Coordinates of C-alpha atoms in Angstrom, one line a residue:
M1 CA 160.7 116.2 105.1
Y2 CA 158.2 115.3 108.0
R3 CA 157.7 115.4 111.7
K4 CA 156.6 112.7 113.9
K5 CA 153.5 113.3 116.1
N6 CA 154.0 113.3 119.6
R7 CA 151.5 110.3 120.8
E8 CA 151.8 111.2 124.3
L9 CA 149.4 114.0 124.2
Q10 CA 146.6 111.5 123.6
S11 CA 147.1 111.1 127.4
Q12 CA 148.0 114.4 128.4
I13 CA 145.7 115.8 131.2
Q14 CA 144.2 119.1 130.3
F15 CA 142.2 122.0 131.5
I16 CA 139.5 122.7 129.1
S17 CA 136.0 123.6 129.0
L18 CA 133.4 121.5 127.1
E19 CA 132.0 125.0 125.8
D20 CA 135.1 125.6 124.0
L21 CA 135.1 122.2 122.3
V22 CA 132.2 123.0 120.2
P23 CA 132.6 124.9 117.2
Q24 CA 130.9 128.1 116.8
D25 CA 129.3 127.4 113.4
H26 CA 128.0 124.2 114.5
I27 CA 124.1 123.6 113.9
L28 CA 123.1 122.4 117.5
R29 CA 124.4 126.2 118.6
A30 CA 122.0 127.6 116.2
I31 CA 119.4 125.3 117.3
D32 CA 120.0 126.1 121.1
R33 CA 119.9 129.9 120.4
A34 CA 116.8 129.9 118.2
I35 CA 114.3 128.2 120.7
D36 CA 114.0 128.0 124.5
F37 CA 113.8 124.3 125.2
S38 CA 112.0 124.9 128.7
F39 CA 108.8 125.1 127.0
I40 CA 109.1 121.0 127.3
Y41 CA 108.9 121.0 131.0
D42 CA 105.2 122.8 130.6
E43 CA 104.3 120.2 127.9
V44 CA 105.0 116.8 130.0
E45 CA 103.3 118.3 133.2
G46 CA 101.1 116.0 134.5
L47 CA 102.9 113.0 132.6
Y48 CA 105.7 112.6 135.5
S49 CA 104.8 111.7 139.1
S50 CA 104.8 114.4 141.5
Y51 CA 105.9 112.3 144.5
E52 CA 109.5 112.0 145.4
V53 CA 109.7 108.2 145.4
G54 CA 112.2 106.2 143.8
R55 CA 115.1 107.4 141.6
P56 CA 114.7 110.4 139.8
G57 CA 113.8 110.3 136.0
I58 CA 116.0 112.1 133.3
D59 CA 115.4 115.4 132.8
P60 CA 112.5 115.8 130.0
V61 CA 114.4 118.6 128.0
S62 CA 117.9 116.2 128.0
L63 CA 115.8 113.3 127.1
F64 CA 114.0 115.1 124.0
K65 CA 117.1 116.2 123.2
I66 CA 118.5 113.2 122.6
V67 CA 115.3 112.2 120.4
F68 CA 116.2 115.4 118.5
I69 CA 119.6 114.6 117.6
Q70 CA 118.3 110.9 116.3
Y71 CA 116.2 112.8 113.9
L72 CA 118.0 115.8 113.1
F73 CA 121.2 113.7 111.8
G74 CA 118.8 110.7 110.2
I75 CA 120.8 108.3 112.7
R76 CA 118.9 105.1 112.2
S77 CA 118.3 103.7 115.9
M78 CA 118.4 104.9 119.5
R79 CA 121.1 102.7 120.4
Q80 CA 122.9 104.0 117.3
T81 CA 122.1 107.9 118.7
I82 CA 123.6 106.8 122.1
K83 CA 126.6 105.3 120.7
E84 CA 127.4 108.7 118.8
I85 CA 126.4 110.9 121.9
N86 CA 129.2 109.3 123.7
V87 CA 131.9 110.0 121.4
N88 CA 130.5 113.5 120.2
V89 CA 131.1 116.7 122.4
A90 CA 128.7 118.5 120.4
Y91 CA 126.0 116.0 121.1
R92 CA 127.2 116.1 124.7
W93 CA 127.1 119.8 125.0
F94 CA 123.7 120.1 123.5
I95 CA 121.9 117.6 125.6
G96 CA 123.6 119.3 128.7
Y97 CA 126.1 116.5 129.6
G98 CA 129.8 116.4 130.7
L99 CA 132.7 114.9 129.2
T100 CA 132.6 112.0 131.8
E101 CA 129.1 111.8 132.7
Q102 CA 127.4 108.9 132.2
I103 CA 125.0 108.9 129.0
P104 CA 121.4 107.2 129.5
H105 CA 120.7 104.0 128.1
F106 CA 119.6 103.3 124.7
S107 CA 116.2 101.9 126.4
T108 CA 115.5 105.1 128.4
F109 CA 113.3 106.8 125.6
G110 CA 111.6 103.7 124.7
K111 CA 110.5 102.8 128.5
N112 CA 109.4 106.5 129.0
Y113 CA 107.1 106.5 125.7
V114 CA 105.5 103.2 127.2
R115 CA 105.0 104.5 130.5
R116 CA 104.4 108.5 129.7
F117 CA 104.0 109.3 126.5
K118 CA 102.2 106.4 124.8
G119 CA 98.5 107.4 123.8
T120 CA 99.4 111.3 124.5
D121 CA 99.6 114.1 122.2
I122 CA 103.0 115.3 123.7
F123 CA 104.6 115.0 120.3
E124 CA 102.2 116.9 118.3
R125 CA 102.2 119.6 120.8
I126 CA 105.9 119.9 120.6
F127 CA 105.7 119.8 116.8
N128 CA 103.3 122.8 117.1
H129 CA 105.1 124.8 119.5
I130 CA 108.3 124.8 117.1
L131 CA 105.8 125.7 114.2
Q132 CA 104.5 128.7 116.1
E133 CA 108.1 129.7 117.0
A134 CA 108.7 130.2 112.9
V135 CA 105.2 131.8 112.6
S136 CA 106.3 134.7 115.5
A137 CA 109.6 135.1 113.6
G138 CA 107.9 135.9 110.5
F139 CA 109.3 133.1 108.4
V140 CA 105.9 131.3 107.5
D141 CA 104.6 132.4 104.3
A142 CA 100.8 130.3 104.0
S143 CA 99.6 132.2 101.2
A144 CA 100.1 129.1 98.9
V145 CA 100.0 125.8 100.6
F146 CA 101.1 122.8 99.0
I147 CA 99.7 119.3 99.9
D148 CA 101.2 115.7 98.9
G149 CA 102.0 112.3 100.0
T150 CA 105.0 110.3 100.4
H151 CA 105.3 106.5 101.3
I152 CA 107.6 105.4 104.4
K153 CA 108.7 101.5 103.7
A154 CA 107.5 99.8 106.9
S155 CA 109.4 97.2 108.8
A156 CA 107.7 94.4 107.2
N157 CA 108.3 91.4 104.8
R158 CA 106.2 91.8 101.8
N159 CA 105.8 88.2 101.6
K160 CA 104.7 87.3 105.0
T161 CA 101.0 88.4 104.3
E162 CA 97.5 87.4 104.7
K163 CA 94.5 87.8 102.5
I164 CA 91.5 89.2 105.1
A165 CA 87.9 90.6 104.4
V166 CA 87.4 94.2 105.9
T167 CA 85.0 96.8 106.3
M168 CA 85.3 99.8 104.1
S169 CA 85.1 103.1 105.5
A170 CA 82.7 105.9 104.3
R171 CA 84.4 109.0 102.5
Q172 CA 84.5 112.0 104.5
Y173 CA 81.9 113.9 102.6
Q174 CA 79.3 111.0 102.1
E175 CA 76.7 112.2 104.2
E176 CA 77.1 115.7 102.2
L177 CA 77.0 113.7 99.2
D178 CA 74.1 111.9 100.2
R179 CA 72.2 115.2 100.5
E180 CA 72.9 116.4 97.4
I181 CA 72.3 113.3 95.6
G182 CA 68.5 113.6 97.0
K183 CA 67.9 117.1 95.7
D184 CA 69.2 116.0 92.6
R185 CA 67.0 113.4 92.2
D186 CA 64.2 115.1 93.3
K187 CA 64.9 117.9 91.3
H188 CA 64.6 115.2 88.2
G189 CA 61.4 113.9 89.4
K190 CA 63.3 111.0 90.8
P191 CA 62.2 108.6 94.0
P192 CA 65.0 109.0 96.5
L193 CA 67.4 106.1 96.7
K194 CA 66.6 103.2 99.4
K195 CA 68.9 103.8 102.1
D196 CA 71.8 100.9 102.1
D197 CA 73.0 100.2 105.7
T198 CA 74.9 96.7 104.5
P199 CA 78.8 97.3 105.0
K200 CA 80.7 97.2 101.8
K201 CA 83.5 94.5 102.4
A202 CA 86.8 94.4 100.5
T203 CA 89.8 91.9 100.9
R204 CA 92.8 93.6 101.6
T205 CA 96.7 92.1 102.1
V206 CA 97.9 92.4 105.4
S207 CA 101.2 92.0 106.7
T208 CA 101.4 89.2 109.5
T209 CA 104.5 91.2 111.0
D210 CA 103.1 94.5 111.1
P211 CA 99.0 94.4 110.4
E212 CA 98.7 98.4 110.7
S213 CA 100.8 98.7 107.2
G214 CA 99.2 98.7 104.0
L215 CA 100.4 97.3 100.5
F216 CA 101.9 99.9 98.3
V217 CA 101.8 99.1 94.5
K218 CA 103.6 101.2 92.4
G219 CA 103.4 100.0 88.9
E220 CA 104.2 96.1 88.2
H221 CA 107.8 96.1 90.1
E222 CA 107.3 97.7 93.3
R223 CA 105.1 96.1 95.9
C224 CA 105.8 96.8 99.5
M225 CA 104.3 97.1 102.9
A226 CA 104.4 100.8 103.6
Y227 CA 102.9 103.8 105.4
V228 CA 101.9 107.0 103.9
A229 CA 102.3 110.5 105.1
N230 CA 100.0 113.6 103.5
T231 CA 101.5 116.5 104.2
A232 CA 101.3 120.3 103.8
C233 CA 103.9 123.0 103.7
D234 CA 104.2 126.8 102.8
R235 CA 106.3 128.7 100.2
H236 CA 109.6 128.2 102.3
N237 CA 109.1 124.7 102.9
F238 CA 108.1 124.7 106.8
I239 CA 106.0 121.6 107.4
L240 CA 102.2 123.0 108.3
G241 CA 100.5 119.6 109.1
F242 CA 100.2 116.2 107.8
H243 CA 98.4 113.1 108.6
V244 CA 99.9 109.3 108.6
D245 CA 97.9 106.3 108.0
A246 CA 98.3 102.8 106.2
G247 CA 100.0 102.8 102.8
N248 CA 97.4 101.1 100.9
I249 CA 95.1 104.5 101.4
H250 CA 94.7 106.7 98.4
D251 CA 96.0 110.5 99.0
S252 CA 92.5 111.5 98.0
Q253 CA 91.2 109.8 100.7
M254 CA 93.4 111.7 103.2
F255 CA 93.2 115.2 102.2
H256 CA 90.5 116.2 104.5
N257 CA 92.6 115.1 107.4
V258 CA 95.6 117.2 106.5
Y259 CA 93.1 120.4 105.2
E260 CA 91.3 120.8 108.6
K261 CA 95.1 120.8 110.4
L262 CA 95.6 124.1 108.3
A263 CA 92.6 125.5 110.3
P264 CA 94.8 128.3 112.3
F265 CA 96.4 129.5 108.7
A266 CA 92.9 129.9 107.2
D267 CA 93.0 133.7 106.7
E268 CA 96.4 133.7 105.3
I269 CA 95.8 130.9 102.5
E270 CA 94.7 132.1 99.1
S271 CA 95.6 129.0 97.0
V272 CA 96.4 125.0 97.6
A273 CA 98.3 123.4 95.3
V274 CA 97.6 119.5 94.7
D275 CA 98.7 117.1 92.1
A276 CA 96.3 115.0 89.6
G277 CA 95.5 112.5 92.3
Y278 CA 93.6 115.3 94.8
K279 CA 91.8 116.0 91.3
T280 CA 88.6 115.0 92.3
P281 CA 85.2 116.9 92.8
G282 CA 84.8 116.3 96.5
I283 CA 88.2 118.0 97.2
M284 CA 88.1 120.7 94.7
R285 CA 84.5 121.5 96.6
E286 CA 86.1 121.5 99.6
I287 CA 89.0 123.9 98.6
I288 CA 86.8 126.2 96.9
S289 CA 84.1 126.4 99.3
S290 CA 86.3 127.4 101.7
G291 CA 87.4 130.2 100.0
K292 CA 90.4 129.1 98.4
I293 CA 91.8 128.5 95.0
P294 CA 93.0 125.3 93.8
A295 CA 96.2 125.0 91.9
V296 CA 96.2 121.8 89.9
P297 CA 97.5 120.2 87.0
Y298 CA 95.9 118.7 83.7
K299 CA 94.5 115.3 84.3
R300 CA 94.6 112.9 81.3
P301 CA 91.1 111.3 80.6
M302 CA 90.8 107.6 81.3
T303 CA 89.6 106.7 78.1
R304 CA 90.5 103.8 75.6
D305 CA 92.5 104.2 72.9
G306 CA 90.2 105.2 69.6
F307 CA 87.6 106.4 71.5
F308 CA 86.1 109.9 71.9
R309 CA 87.4 111.9 74.6
K310 CA 84.7 113.0 77.4
H311 CA 85.3 116.5 76.3
E312 CA 84.2 115.8 72.7
Y313 CA 81.0 115.6 74.3
V314 CA 79.5 119.2 75.1
Y315 CA 77.2 119.4 77.9
D316 CA 74.1 122.1 77.6
E317 CA 73.2 123.3 80.9
H318 CA 70.0 124.7 79.7
F319 CA 68.5 121.6 78.7
D320 CA 70.6 119.5 81.1
C321 CA 71.9 117.1 78.2
Y322 CA 75.0 116.0 76.3
I323 CA 75.7 116.5 72.7
C324 CA 77.7 113.9 71.3
P325 CA 79.8 114.3 68.1
A326 CA 77.2 113.2 65.6
N327 CA 75.1 116.3 67.2
K328 CA 72.6 113.5 68.9
V329 CA 71.1 113.9 72.0
L330 CA 72.3 112.0 75.3
S331 CA 69.2 113.0 78.0
Y332 CA 69.1 112.5 81.4
A333 CA 68.5 108.9 82.8
T334 CA 69.1 108.8 86.6
T335 CA 71.7 110.0 89.5
N336 CA 73.3 106.7 91.0
R337 CA 74.7 106.5 94.2
D338 CA 77.9 107.7 93.9
G339 CA 76.9 110.8 92.9
Y340 CA 76.9 110.7 88.9
R341 CA 74.3 111.9 86.9
E342 CA 73.9 109.4 83.6
Y343 CA 72.7 111.0 80.3
K344 CA 72.0 107.8 77.9
S345 CA 71.8 107.8 73.9
K346 CA 69.0 106.3 72.1
S347 CA 70.0 103.3 70.5
S348 CA 68.1 103.8 67.4
D349 CA 70.2 106.8 66.9
C350 CA 73.4 105.1 67.8
A351 CA 72.7 101.8 65.6
Q352 CA 73.2 103.8 62.1
C353 CA 75.7 106.1 63.6
P354 CA 79.4 106.2 61.5
Y355 CA 80.9 107.1 64.9
L356 CA 79.5 104.1 66.8
C357 CA 83.4 102.1 66.9
Q358 CA 84.5 105.4 68.3
C359 CA 81.5 106.4 70.9
T360 CA 80.9 102.9 72.7
A361 CA 81.4 99.1 72.5
S362 CA 77.9 98.2 74.5
R363 CA 76.2 95.5 73.5
N364 CA 72.9 97.4 73.6
Q365 CA 74.5 100.4 71.4
V366 CA 73.5 102.8 74.0
K367 CA 76.1 105.6 74.8
T368 CA 76.0 106.9 78.7
V369 CA 78.2 109.9 79.7
T370 CA 78.4 110.6 83.7
R371 CA 78.6 114.0 85.3
H372 CA 79.1 114.4 88.8
V373 CA 76.8 116.5 91.2
W374 CA 79.7 118.8 92.0
A375 CA 81.0 118.8 88.6
E376 CA 81.0 122.8 88.5
Y377 CA 84.0 122.9 91.2
L378 CA 86.1 120.6 88.9
E379 CA 85.3 122.6 85.9
Q380 CA 86.1 126.0 88.0
A381 CA 89.5 124.5 89.1
E382 CA 90.1 123.7 85.4
E383 CA 89.7 127.5 84.7
Y384 CA 91.8 128.5 87.5
R385 CA 94.7 126.2 85.7
Y386 CA 94.9 128.7 82.5
V387 CA 95.7 131.8 85.0
P388 CA 99.6 132.2 85.3
K389 CA 99.5 132.8 88.8
Y390 CA 98.0 129.5 90.0
R391 CA 100.1 127.7 87.0
E392 CA 103.3 129.2 88.6
I393 CA 102.2 128.2 92.1
Y394 CA 101.8 124.5 91.2
R395 CA 105.1 124.8 89.3
Q396 CA 106.5 125.0 92.6
R397 CA 105.4 122.0 93.7
K398 CA 108.9 120.7 93.1
E399 CA 111.0 123.4 94.9
T400 CA 108.7 123.2 97.8
I401 CA 106.7 119.8 99.0
E402 CA 108.8 117.6 97.1
R403 CA 111.9 119.0 98.5
V404 CA 110.7 118.4 102.0
F405 CA 110.1 114.7 101.2
A406 CA 113.3 114.6 99.5
D407 CA 115.0 115.9 102.5
A408 CA 113.0 114.1 105.0
K409 CA 114.0 110.9 103.6
E410 CA 117.7 111.2 102.4
K411 CA 118.9 113.9 105.4
H412 CA 116.3 112.6 108.2
G413 CA 116.4 108.9 107.9
M414 CA 112.4 108.9 106.9
R415 CA 112.5 106.5 103.9
Y416 CA 112.5 103.3 106.0
T417 CA 111.2 102.9 109.6
T418 CA 112.4 100.1 112.0
M419 CA 109.4 100.7 114.4
R420 CA 105.8 98.9 113.6
G421 CA 102.6 100.0 114.5
L422 CA 100.6 103.2 113.2
A423 CA 101.0 104.9 116.5
K424 CA 105.2 104.8 116.3
I425 CA 105.2 105.5 112.9
R426 CA 103.2 108.9 113.5
M427 CA 105.6 109.5 116.7
Q428 CA 108.5 108.9 114.1
V429 CA 106.8 111.7 111.5
T430 CA 106.1 114.0 113.9
L431 CA 109.5 114.2 115.4
T432 CA 111.0 114.4 111.7
F433 CA 109.0 117.3 110.3
A434 CA 109.7 118.9 113.8
C435 CA 113.2 118.8 113.7
M436 CA 112.8 119.6 110.1
N437 CA 111.2 123.0 111.2
L438 CA 113.5 123.4 113.8
K439 CA 116.5 123.2 111.6
K440 CA 115.1 125.6 109.2
L441 CA 114.2 128.0 112.3
A442 CA 117.7 127.8 113.5
L443 CA 119.5 128.5 110.4
W444 CA 117.0 131.6 109.2
K445 CA 117.1 133.4 112.8
K446 CA 121.3 132.9 112.3
R447 CA 121.1 134.4 108.9
A448 CA 118.7 137.0 110.1
G449 CA 121.0 137.7 112.9
K450 CA 124.0 138.6 110.5
L451 CA 121.6 141.1 108.6
P452 CA 121.0 145.2 109.6
S453 CA 117.4 145.3 111.3
D454 CA 116.4 147.9 108.5
L455 CA 117.6 145.3 105.7
I456 CA 115.4 142.6 107.4
H457 CA 112.4 144.6 107.3
F458 CA 113.1 145.7 103.6
L459 CA 113.5 141.7 102.7
H460 CA 110.4 140.3 104.8
Q461 CA 108.4 143.2 102.6
L462 CA 109.6 142.0 99.3
L463 CA 109.6 138.2 100.5
F464 CA 106.2 137.9 102.1
N465 CA 104.3 140.8 100.5
V466 CA 105.2 142.1 96.6
R467 CA 107.4 138.7 96.2
I468 CA 109.8 139.8 93.3
I469 CA 112.9 138.2 94.0
P470 CA 112.5 134.6 94.1
V471 CA 115.9 134.1 93.5
F472 CA 117.0 135.2 96.6
E473 CA 114.2 133.6 98.3
Q474 CA 115.6 130.2 96.9
N475 CA 118.9 130.9 98.4
I476 CA 117.9 131.2 101.9
A477 CA 115.7 128.4 101.6

């Protein structure tokens, strides 16, 4: 038995408020209560004309809320976002438009970007304001920071490329390294190296569709044009800072740009967790010199099969030399331009050595072992690796920064980009991460509002100070 539905109700006129049509547990209600969006008026001050000439523009808060909807729900384009807003009463309610009010054209934001927002830091300021709201609410725990990079596939055909010669940029710490090399050579009685101002050239594969993207190669089967977003987050997956660049730039070259974004949290940070790609002398020096503890993994030696590993050559700090497995001395020879001291054996010792085939394949039968002038920072980081506390912090990477990237790609549309050009990709990443922080801020405030104030205080003490209930913390993340 069934009852036929009365289809006449589809055209029936009813008196109802838009407020009544939005479910009370909708995420946009929580977001609207979590933050006062009127701060956007202050952020756009000076970007709009102060003269009342022509047709007035769309309200900036409504404009940015339209963009937030796109990145909150991972809608693929602004055109599709406007279509969704037209038929979704919750979206209309969020941006402040009535049931019959005409939604702005999908090109509105693009025109505002070109005329007002391009070349400004408006998106970074919005990101920082949302993050500061989370900090003020006590939700951010930056005692441990997790840094990693993820690639975003560019809107470019990998078969439409060309080879061009480009000038390689200097490393962030090159000047400090040059001074250290000069001191080390002087200490060993070596003359200073002649300054080489000749720009280093390299051949790069550049897309003719999006020249600012870079060729990302992962293994033999994955090659695509992409961008890379190096990102830092806290224990609770709040994004604290990031840097976006072409996909052919290695994560270690972008570390400094991300690390300097963490300056507001410098006093709170105790440990910095990074993967093996960041385990370089320069990066370890930067972390340790700033008073932080690096949490790093084991890095497999890049040694040919069948040959001795570097750790089998023992460094004698007192005599500044290496001892090989045959108990022969490798003496200091020089310090090269890359900051590595070279220790070499005597060919007479190696010629009759029974371990020669396991030691070196050089024609002159001389074994060379290198040691960076900042090697002590790497060794110090390796010692921290055996401390259970920092080993546990590194283990949390898969629950923090890796989860941030997974959510950004699966839920917020950051796996691919339909935009072209580094500036627009930075805007996309900034708005995506701002919306992710906004969503987490809203959910945490909503859950905190359901708990008694004394219980909230007790839980904050446990989570942020004592940290003895990680299971509960994972549940509320």
